[in-house]
Short mmCIF file of C-alpha atoms and ligand atoms in Angstrom, two decimals:
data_model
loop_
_atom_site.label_atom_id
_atom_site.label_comp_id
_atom_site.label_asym_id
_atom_site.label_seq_id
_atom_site.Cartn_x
_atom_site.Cartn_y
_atom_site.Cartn_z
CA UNK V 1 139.50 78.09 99.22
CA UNK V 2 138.76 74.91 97.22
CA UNK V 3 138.34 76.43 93.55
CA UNK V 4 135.72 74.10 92.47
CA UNK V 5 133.32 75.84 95.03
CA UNK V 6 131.98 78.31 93.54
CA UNK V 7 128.84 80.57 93.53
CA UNK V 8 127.95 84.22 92.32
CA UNK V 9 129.74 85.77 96.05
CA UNK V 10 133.03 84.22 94.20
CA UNK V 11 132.49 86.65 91.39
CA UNK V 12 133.00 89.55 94.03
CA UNK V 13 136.31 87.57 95.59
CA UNK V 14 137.79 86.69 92.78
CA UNK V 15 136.59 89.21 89.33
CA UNK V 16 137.30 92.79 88.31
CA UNK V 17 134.15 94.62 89.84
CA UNK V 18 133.42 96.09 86.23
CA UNK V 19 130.58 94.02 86.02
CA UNK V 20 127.46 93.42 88.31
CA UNK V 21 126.04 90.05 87.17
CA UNK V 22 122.38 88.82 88.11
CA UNK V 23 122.42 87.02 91.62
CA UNK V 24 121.85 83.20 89.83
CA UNK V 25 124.66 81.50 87.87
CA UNK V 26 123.92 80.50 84.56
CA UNK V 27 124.67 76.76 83.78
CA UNK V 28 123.25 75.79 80.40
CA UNK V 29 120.47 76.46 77.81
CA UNK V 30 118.66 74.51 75.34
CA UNK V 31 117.30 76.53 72.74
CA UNK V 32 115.52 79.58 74.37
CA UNK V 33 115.57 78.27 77.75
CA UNK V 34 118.33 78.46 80.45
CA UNK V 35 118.68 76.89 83.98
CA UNK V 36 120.67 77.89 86.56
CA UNK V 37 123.12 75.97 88.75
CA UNK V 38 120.06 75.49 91.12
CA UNK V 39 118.01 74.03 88.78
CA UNK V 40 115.59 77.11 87.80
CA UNK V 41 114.43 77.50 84.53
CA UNK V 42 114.49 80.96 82.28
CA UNK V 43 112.76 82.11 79.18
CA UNK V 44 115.74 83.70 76.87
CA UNK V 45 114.51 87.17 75.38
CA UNK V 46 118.18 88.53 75.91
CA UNK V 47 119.90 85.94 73.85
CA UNK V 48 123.28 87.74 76.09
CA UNK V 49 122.92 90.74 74.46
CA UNK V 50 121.68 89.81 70.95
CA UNK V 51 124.60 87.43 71.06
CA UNK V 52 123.13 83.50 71.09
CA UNK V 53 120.74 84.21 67.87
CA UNK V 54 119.74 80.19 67.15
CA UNK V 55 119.26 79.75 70.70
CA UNK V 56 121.89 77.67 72.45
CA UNK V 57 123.25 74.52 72.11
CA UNK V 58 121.86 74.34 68.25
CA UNK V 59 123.03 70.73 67.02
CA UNK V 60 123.97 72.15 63.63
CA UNK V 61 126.05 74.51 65.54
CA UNK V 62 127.67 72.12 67.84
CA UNK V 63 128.25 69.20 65.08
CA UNK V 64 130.45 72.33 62.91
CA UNK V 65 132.12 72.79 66.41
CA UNK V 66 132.65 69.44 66.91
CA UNK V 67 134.26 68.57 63.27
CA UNK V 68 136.19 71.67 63.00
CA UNK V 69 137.81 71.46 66.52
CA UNK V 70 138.54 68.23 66.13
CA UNK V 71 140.42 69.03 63.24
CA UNK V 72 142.02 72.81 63.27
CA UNK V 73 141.31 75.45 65.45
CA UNK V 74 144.01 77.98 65.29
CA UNK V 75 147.09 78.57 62.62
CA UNK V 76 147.65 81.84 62.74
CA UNK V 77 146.96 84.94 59.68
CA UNK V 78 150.77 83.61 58.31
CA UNK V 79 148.56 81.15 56.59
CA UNK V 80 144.79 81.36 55.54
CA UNK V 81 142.55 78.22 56.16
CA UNK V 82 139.61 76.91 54.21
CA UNK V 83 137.05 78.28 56.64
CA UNK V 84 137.59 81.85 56.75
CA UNK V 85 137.76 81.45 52.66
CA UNK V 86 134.13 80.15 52.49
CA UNK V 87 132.72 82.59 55.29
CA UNK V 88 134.07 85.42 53.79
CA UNK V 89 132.74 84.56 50.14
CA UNK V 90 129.62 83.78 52.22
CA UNK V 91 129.08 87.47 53.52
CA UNK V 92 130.20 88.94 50.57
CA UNK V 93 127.92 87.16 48.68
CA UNK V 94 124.85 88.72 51.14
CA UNK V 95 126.30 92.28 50.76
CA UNK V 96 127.52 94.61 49.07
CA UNK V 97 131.03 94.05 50.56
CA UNK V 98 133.90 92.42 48.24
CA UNK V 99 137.00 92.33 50.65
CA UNK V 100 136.47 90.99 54.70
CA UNK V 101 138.76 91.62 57.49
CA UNK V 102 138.13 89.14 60.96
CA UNK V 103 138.71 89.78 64.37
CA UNK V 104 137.39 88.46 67.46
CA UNK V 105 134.68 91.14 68.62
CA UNK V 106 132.28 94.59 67.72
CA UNK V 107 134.89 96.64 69.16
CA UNK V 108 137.50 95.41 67.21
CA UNK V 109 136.04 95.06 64.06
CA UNK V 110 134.66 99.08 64.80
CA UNK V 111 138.52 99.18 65.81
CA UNK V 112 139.93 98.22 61.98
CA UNK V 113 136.89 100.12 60.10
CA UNK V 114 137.94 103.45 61.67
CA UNK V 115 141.82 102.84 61.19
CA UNK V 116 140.77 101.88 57.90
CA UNK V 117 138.61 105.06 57.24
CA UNK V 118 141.92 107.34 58.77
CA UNK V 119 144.28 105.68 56.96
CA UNK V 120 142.47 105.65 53.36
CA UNK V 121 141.99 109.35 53.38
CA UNK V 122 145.54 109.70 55.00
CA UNK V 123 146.48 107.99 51.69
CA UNK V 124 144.38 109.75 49.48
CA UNK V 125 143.78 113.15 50.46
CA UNK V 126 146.72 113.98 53.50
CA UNK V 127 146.80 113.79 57.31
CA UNK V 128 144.39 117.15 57.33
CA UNK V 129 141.34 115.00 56.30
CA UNK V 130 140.72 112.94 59.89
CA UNK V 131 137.48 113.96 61.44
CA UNK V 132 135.08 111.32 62.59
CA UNK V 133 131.64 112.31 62.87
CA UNK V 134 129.55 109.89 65.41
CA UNK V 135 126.59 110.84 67.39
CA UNK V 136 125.72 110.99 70.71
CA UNK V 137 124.46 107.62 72.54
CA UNK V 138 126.10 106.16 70.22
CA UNK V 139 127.74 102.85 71.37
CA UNK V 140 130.79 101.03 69.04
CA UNK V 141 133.04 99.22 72.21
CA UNK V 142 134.51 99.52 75.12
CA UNK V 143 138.51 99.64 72.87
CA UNK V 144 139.72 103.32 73.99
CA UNK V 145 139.72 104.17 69.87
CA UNK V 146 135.51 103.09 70.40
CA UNK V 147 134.28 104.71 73.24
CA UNK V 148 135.78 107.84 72.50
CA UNK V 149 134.34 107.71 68.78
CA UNK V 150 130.70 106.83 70.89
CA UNK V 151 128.85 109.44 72.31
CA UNK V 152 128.47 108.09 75.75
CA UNK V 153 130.67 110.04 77.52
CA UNK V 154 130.77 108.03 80.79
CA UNK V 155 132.67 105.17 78.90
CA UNK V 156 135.43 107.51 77.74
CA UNK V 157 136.12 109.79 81.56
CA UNK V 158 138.76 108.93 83.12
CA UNK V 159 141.10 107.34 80.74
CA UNK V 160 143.16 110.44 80.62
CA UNK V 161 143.53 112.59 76.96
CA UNK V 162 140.99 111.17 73.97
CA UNK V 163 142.12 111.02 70.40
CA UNK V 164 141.79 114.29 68.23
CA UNK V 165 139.18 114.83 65.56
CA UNK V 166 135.87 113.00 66.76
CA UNK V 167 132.87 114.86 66.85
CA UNK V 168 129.59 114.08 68.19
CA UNK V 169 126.25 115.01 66.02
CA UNK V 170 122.59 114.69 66.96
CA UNK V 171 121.43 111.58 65.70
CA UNK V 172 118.58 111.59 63.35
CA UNK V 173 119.72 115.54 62.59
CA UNK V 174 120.03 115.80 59.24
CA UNK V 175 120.11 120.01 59.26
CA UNK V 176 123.30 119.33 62.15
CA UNK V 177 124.63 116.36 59.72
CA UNK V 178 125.13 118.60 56.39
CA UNK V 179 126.44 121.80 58.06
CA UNK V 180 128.89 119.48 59.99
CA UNK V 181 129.92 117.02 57.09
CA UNK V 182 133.01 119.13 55.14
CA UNK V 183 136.16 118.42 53.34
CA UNK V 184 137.56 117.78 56.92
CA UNK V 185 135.73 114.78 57.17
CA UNK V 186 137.08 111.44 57.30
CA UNK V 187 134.43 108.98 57.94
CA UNK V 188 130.55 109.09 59.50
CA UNK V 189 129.95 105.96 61.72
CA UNK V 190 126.41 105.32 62.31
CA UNK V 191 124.12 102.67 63.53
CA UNK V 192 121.00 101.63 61.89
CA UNK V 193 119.33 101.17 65.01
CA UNK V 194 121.18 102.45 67.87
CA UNK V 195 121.11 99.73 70.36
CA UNK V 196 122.30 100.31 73.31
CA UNK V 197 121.54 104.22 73.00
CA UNK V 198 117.74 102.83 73.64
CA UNK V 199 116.61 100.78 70.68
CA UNK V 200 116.19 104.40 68.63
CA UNK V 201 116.00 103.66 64.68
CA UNK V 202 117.48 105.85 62.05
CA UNK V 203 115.39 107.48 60.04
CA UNK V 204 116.18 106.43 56.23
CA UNK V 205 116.38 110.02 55.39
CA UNK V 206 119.16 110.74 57.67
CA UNK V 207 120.99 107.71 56.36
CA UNK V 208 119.87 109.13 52.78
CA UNK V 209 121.56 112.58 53.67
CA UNK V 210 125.08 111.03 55.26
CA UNK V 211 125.22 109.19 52.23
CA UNK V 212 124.76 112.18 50.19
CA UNK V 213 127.31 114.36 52.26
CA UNK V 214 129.78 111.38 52.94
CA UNK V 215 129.79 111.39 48.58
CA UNK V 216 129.91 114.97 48.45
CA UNK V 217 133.20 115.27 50.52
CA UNK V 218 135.28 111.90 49.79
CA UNK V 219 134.77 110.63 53.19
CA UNK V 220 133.55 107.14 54.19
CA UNK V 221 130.29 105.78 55.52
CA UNK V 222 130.87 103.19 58.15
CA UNK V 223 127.80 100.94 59.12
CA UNK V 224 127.87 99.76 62.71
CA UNK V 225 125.73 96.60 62.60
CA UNK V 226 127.43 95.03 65.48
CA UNK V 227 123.96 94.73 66.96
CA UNK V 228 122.04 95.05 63.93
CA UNK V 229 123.33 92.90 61.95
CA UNK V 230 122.81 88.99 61.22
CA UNK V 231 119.45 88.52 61.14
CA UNK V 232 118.65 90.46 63.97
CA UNK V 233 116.25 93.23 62.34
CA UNK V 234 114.61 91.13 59.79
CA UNK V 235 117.23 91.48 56.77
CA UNK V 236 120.14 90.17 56.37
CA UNK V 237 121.68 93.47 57.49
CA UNK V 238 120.22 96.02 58.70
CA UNK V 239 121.22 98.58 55.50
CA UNK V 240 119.26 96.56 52.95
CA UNK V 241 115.97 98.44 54.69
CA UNK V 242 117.42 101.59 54.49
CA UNK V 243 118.03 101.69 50.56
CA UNK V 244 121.73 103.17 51.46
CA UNK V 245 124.91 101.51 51.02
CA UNK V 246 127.83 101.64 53.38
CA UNK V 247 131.69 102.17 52.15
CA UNK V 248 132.26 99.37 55.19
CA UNK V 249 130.32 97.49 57.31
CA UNK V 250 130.98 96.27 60.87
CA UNK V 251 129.50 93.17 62.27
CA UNK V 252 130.11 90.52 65.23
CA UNK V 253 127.53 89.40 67.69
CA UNK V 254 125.38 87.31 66.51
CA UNK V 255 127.89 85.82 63.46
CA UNK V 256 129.46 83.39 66.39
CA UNK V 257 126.15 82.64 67.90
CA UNK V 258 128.49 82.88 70.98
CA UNK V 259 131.88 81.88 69.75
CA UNK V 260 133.89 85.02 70.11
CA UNK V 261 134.13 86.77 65.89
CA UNK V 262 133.43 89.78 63.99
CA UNK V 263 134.19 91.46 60.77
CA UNK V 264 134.95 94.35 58.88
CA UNK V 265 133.28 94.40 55.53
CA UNK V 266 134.18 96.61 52.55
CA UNK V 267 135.14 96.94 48.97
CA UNK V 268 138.11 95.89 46.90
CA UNK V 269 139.26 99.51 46.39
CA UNK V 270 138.98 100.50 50.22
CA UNK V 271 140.74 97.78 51.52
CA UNK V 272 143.26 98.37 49.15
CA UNK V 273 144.39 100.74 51.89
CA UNK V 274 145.21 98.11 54.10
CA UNK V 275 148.12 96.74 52.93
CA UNK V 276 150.46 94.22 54.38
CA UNK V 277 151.27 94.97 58.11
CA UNK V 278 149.50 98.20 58.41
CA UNK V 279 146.60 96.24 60.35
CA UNK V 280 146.73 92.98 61.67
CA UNK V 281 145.41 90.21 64.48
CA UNK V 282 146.61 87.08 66.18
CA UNK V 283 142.89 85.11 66.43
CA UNK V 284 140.98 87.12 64.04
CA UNK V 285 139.94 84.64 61.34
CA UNK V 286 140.36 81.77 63.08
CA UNK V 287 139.24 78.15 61.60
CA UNK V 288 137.34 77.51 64.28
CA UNK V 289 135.26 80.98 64.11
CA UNK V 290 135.17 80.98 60.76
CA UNK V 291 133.64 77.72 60.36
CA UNK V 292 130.70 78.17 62.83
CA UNK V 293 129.95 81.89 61.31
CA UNK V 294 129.73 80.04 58.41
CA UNK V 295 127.18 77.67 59.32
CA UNK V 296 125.26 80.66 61.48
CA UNK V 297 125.39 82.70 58.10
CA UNK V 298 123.75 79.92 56.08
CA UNK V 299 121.03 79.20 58.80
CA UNK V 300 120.19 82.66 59.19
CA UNK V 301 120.12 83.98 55.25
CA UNK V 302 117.53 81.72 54.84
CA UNK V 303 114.64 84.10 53.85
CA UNK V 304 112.49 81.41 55.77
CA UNK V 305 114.22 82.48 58.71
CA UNK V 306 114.18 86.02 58.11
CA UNK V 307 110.60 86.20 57.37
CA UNK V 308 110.02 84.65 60.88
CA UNK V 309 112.30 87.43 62.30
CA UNK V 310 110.00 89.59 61.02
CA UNK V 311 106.33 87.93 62.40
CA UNK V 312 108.14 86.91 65.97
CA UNK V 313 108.79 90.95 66.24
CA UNK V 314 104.85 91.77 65.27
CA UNK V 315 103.72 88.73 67.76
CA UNK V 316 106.22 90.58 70.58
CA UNK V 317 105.12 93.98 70.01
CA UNK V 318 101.17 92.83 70.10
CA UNK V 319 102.31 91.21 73.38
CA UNK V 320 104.09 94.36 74.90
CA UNK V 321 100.80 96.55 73.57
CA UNK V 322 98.37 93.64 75.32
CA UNK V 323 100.99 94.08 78.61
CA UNK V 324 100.49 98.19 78.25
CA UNK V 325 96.68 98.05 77.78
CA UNK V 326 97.02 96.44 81.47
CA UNK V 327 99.17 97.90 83.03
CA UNK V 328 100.02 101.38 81.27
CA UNK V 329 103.84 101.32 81.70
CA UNK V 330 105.39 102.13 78.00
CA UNK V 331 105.52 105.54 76.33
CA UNK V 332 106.73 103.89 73.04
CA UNK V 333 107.54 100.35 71.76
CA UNK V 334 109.98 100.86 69.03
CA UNK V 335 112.63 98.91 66.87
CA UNK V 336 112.84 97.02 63.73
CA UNK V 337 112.55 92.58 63.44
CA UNK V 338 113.79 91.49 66.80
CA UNK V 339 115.67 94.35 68.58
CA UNK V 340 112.52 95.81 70.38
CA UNK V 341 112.71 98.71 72.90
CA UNK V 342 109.84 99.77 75.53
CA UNK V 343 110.25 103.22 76.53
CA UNK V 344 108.72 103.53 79.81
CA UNK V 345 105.99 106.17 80.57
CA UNK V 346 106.74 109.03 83.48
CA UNK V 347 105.38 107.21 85.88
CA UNK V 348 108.47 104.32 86.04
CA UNK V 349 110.74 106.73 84.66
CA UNK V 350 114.55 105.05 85.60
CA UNK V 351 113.26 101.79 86.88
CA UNK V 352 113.92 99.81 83.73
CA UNK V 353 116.65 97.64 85.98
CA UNK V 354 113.11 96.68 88.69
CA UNK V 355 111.86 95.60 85.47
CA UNK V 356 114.54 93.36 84.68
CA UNK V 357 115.05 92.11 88.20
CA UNK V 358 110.98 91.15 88.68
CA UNK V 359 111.18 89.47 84.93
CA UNK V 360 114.71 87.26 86.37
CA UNK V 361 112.54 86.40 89.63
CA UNK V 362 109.86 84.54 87.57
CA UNK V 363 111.89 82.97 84.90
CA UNK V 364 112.90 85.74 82.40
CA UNK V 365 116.05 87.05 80.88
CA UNK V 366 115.54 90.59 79.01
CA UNK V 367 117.89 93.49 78.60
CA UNK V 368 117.48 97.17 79.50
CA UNK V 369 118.50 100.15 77.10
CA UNK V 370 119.27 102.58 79.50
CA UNK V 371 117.93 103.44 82.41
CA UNK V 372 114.09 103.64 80.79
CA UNK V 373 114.15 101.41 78.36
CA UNK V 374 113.27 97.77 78.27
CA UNK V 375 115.03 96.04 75.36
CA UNK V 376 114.01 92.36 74.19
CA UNK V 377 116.36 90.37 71.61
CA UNK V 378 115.25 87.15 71.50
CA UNK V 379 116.47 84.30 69.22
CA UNK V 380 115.44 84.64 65.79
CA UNK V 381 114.20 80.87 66.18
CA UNK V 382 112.32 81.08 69.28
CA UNK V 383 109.61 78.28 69.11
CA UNK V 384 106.27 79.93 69.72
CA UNK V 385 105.73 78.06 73.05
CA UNK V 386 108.96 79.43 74.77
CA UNK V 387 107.74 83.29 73.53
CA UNK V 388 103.86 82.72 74.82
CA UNK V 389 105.10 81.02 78.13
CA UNK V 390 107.94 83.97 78.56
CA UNK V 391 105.10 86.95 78.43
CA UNK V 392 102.74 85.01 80.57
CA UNK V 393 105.75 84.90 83.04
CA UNK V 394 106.68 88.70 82.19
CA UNK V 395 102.53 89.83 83.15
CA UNK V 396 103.93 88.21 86.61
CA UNK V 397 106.94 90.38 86.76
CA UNK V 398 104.72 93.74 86.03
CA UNK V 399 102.24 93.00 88.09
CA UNK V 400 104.76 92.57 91.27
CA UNK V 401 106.37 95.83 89.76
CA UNK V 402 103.25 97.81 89.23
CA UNK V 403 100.58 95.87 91.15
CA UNK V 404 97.73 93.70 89.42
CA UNK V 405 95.09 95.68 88.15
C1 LIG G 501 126.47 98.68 67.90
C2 LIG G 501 127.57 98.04 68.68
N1 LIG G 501 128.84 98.19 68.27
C3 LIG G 501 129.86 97.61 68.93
C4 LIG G 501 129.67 96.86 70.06
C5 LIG G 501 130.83 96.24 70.77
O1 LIG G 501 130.89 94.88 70.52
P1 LIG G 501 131.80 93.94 71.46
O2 LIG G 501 131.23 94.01 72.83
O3 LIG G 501 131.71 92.59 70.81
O4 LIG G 501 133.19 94.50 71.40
C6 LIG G 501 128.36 96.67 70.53
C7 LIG G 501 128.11 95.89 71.76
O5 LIG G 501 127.11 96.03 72.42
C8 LIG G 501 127.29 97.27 69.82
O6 LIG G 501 126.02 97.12 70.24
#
């Protein structure tokens, strides 16, 4: 086989099946549009999966990628670089956080923030206090640590014993949260919006309440903003709405704009508890990372930016209510800036994936939640043309799904 002929059949000669990609190739974007290798043209509400946040190709983006690789890209964490030194003032700076840990992904950064969480109250309290609390359809990675911490259990069968002392709560519970929440408990790991449990947002009590409980018992609250985070929900993070304060953050995504990073936010006095070799990575905090996170970060804090988070999700949910009124698919749109889930009604119950398949056939990349939810995460930047020209394309989609009415 000559191995510069290629097309999506390859994928099914040549990759690990773990994956079923769409039947076009991708071959490069411009902004919130993508063509394929045969030319066609697609309308980017997926963005990967809340991944390419200023759209692709963004010439700020590729001029930082352009200096720094010409200059350093790797050197390894027995030396620090100027880079990761301004991005992590840069996030701490945004948060809360005062100490930052990098690595190359959500999982991983999950990864460190629950070693951390084990290991400070191994340190402080003895090897009794361990227990995770998560909640089910939850999602944190696919490291083994991750999915069995996330309460999908399909991602953790099969992979033979799971580590001891996780348990799964209902999220939004807060009765189920206190009488669970005891001396035994390590760390609570919770996302703000559960993402790929179906675009579901925490209710601020409930994050009120772990707070409350993780205080009460010495154990740490661990924000997952993997998806959340950067922009994505119209704050910087996600937490800021919520009027709680994590002990450590996780975030990745969106901080690359596609260039493989993430990090593990926290305080002086926490991190403290990772000392020298007890954690450790051979990319994480890479120049090249670091300095295009850096330049994402500063785009994106700009509250110009953020505000227009906010009035791209109101335009996209009057758009998905216009779509209903015709066509009376959605139960409930729900989410927070631009992470939007459509719950479909009864009637399409499961079919979220013919959804997604009509919307690819006329020029549109979206995301399912599950197997009833539609899930749109556009780029925070999307120019108004691109998001008026995407729904008119979409109405196609749902009217060869449904029918035109
Ligand atoms: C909330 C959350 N945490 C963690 C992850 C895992 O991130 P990654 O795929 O970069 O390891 C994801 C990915 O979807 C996520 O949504």
């Amino acid at each position: 086989m000559n191995d510069q002929t290629v097309s999506r059949q390859t994928f099914d000669e040549v990759m690990v099946p773990c994956f079923s990609p769409a039947p076009f190739v991708p071959d490069r974007g411009e902004g919130s549009r993508v063509w394929d290798t045969a030319g066609r043209d697609y309308i980017d509400f997926a963005c990967g999966i809340a991944v390419t946040s200023l759209g692709h190709a963004h010439p700020e983006l590729l001029k930082v990628l352009h200096e720094q690789g010409g200059k350093l890209w790797h050197i390894g964490n027995g030396y620090t670089n100027e880079p990761v030194l301004r991005l992590a003032k840069k996030l701490e700076s945004l948060t809360f956080a005062d100490r930052a840990f990098f690595a190359n992904s959500g999982a991983e950064a999950n990864e460190a923030a629950l070693k951390l969480a084990r290991r400070v109250a191994f340190d402080r309290h003895g090897e009794q206090k361990a227990e995770i609390v998560s909640f089910t359809q939850s999602f944190h990675g696919r490291t083994f640590f991750t999915v069995s911490v996330g309460g999908q259990p399909k991602y953790s069968e099969g992979f033979g014993p799971i580590p001891q002392g996780i348990i799964h709560l209902p999220y939004n519970d807060i009765d189920a949260a206190k009488r669970a929440i005891g001396p035994q408990t390590c760390a609570v790991i919770v996302e703000p919006v559960q993402g790929e449990g179906g675009v579901i947002p925490a209710d601020p009590a409930f994050l009120r309440a772990l707070r409350e409980a993780c205080d009460a018992h010495g154990a740490l609250l661990i924000f997952d903003e993997v998806q959340t985070g950067v922009g994505r929900t119209g704050t910087f993070y996600a937490y800021e709405q919520t009027g709680v304060t994590p002990d450590i953050l996780t975030t990745a995504k969106a901080l690359g704009n596609g260039f493989p990073i993430g990090a593990m936010l926290t305080t002086e006095a926490i991190a403290a508890h990772f000392k020298v070799g007890v954690h450790g990575t051979t990319y994480g905090g890479n120049p090249l990372g670091a300095a295009i996170a850096h330049k994402v970060v500063e785009l994106i804090s700009d509250p110009a930016v953020l505000a227009g988070v906010r009035a791209r999700g109101e335009t996209i949910r009057a758009k998905l209510a216009h779509l209903n009124a015709r066509f009376d698919v959605f139960k409930e749109v729900r989410g927070q800036g631009l992470l939007i889930g459509a719950e479909l009604n009864a009637r399409f119950a499961g079919r979220a994936k013919d959804f997604n398949g009509a919307a690819a056939n006329r020029g549109v990349m979206m995301l399912i939640a599950g197997p009833d939810v539609l899930r749109f995460a556009p780029s925070l930047i999307m120019p108004a043309a691109d998001l008026d020209e995407g729904f008119a394309r979409l109405e196609q989609a749902f009217e060869d799904v449904v029918g035109a009415r």
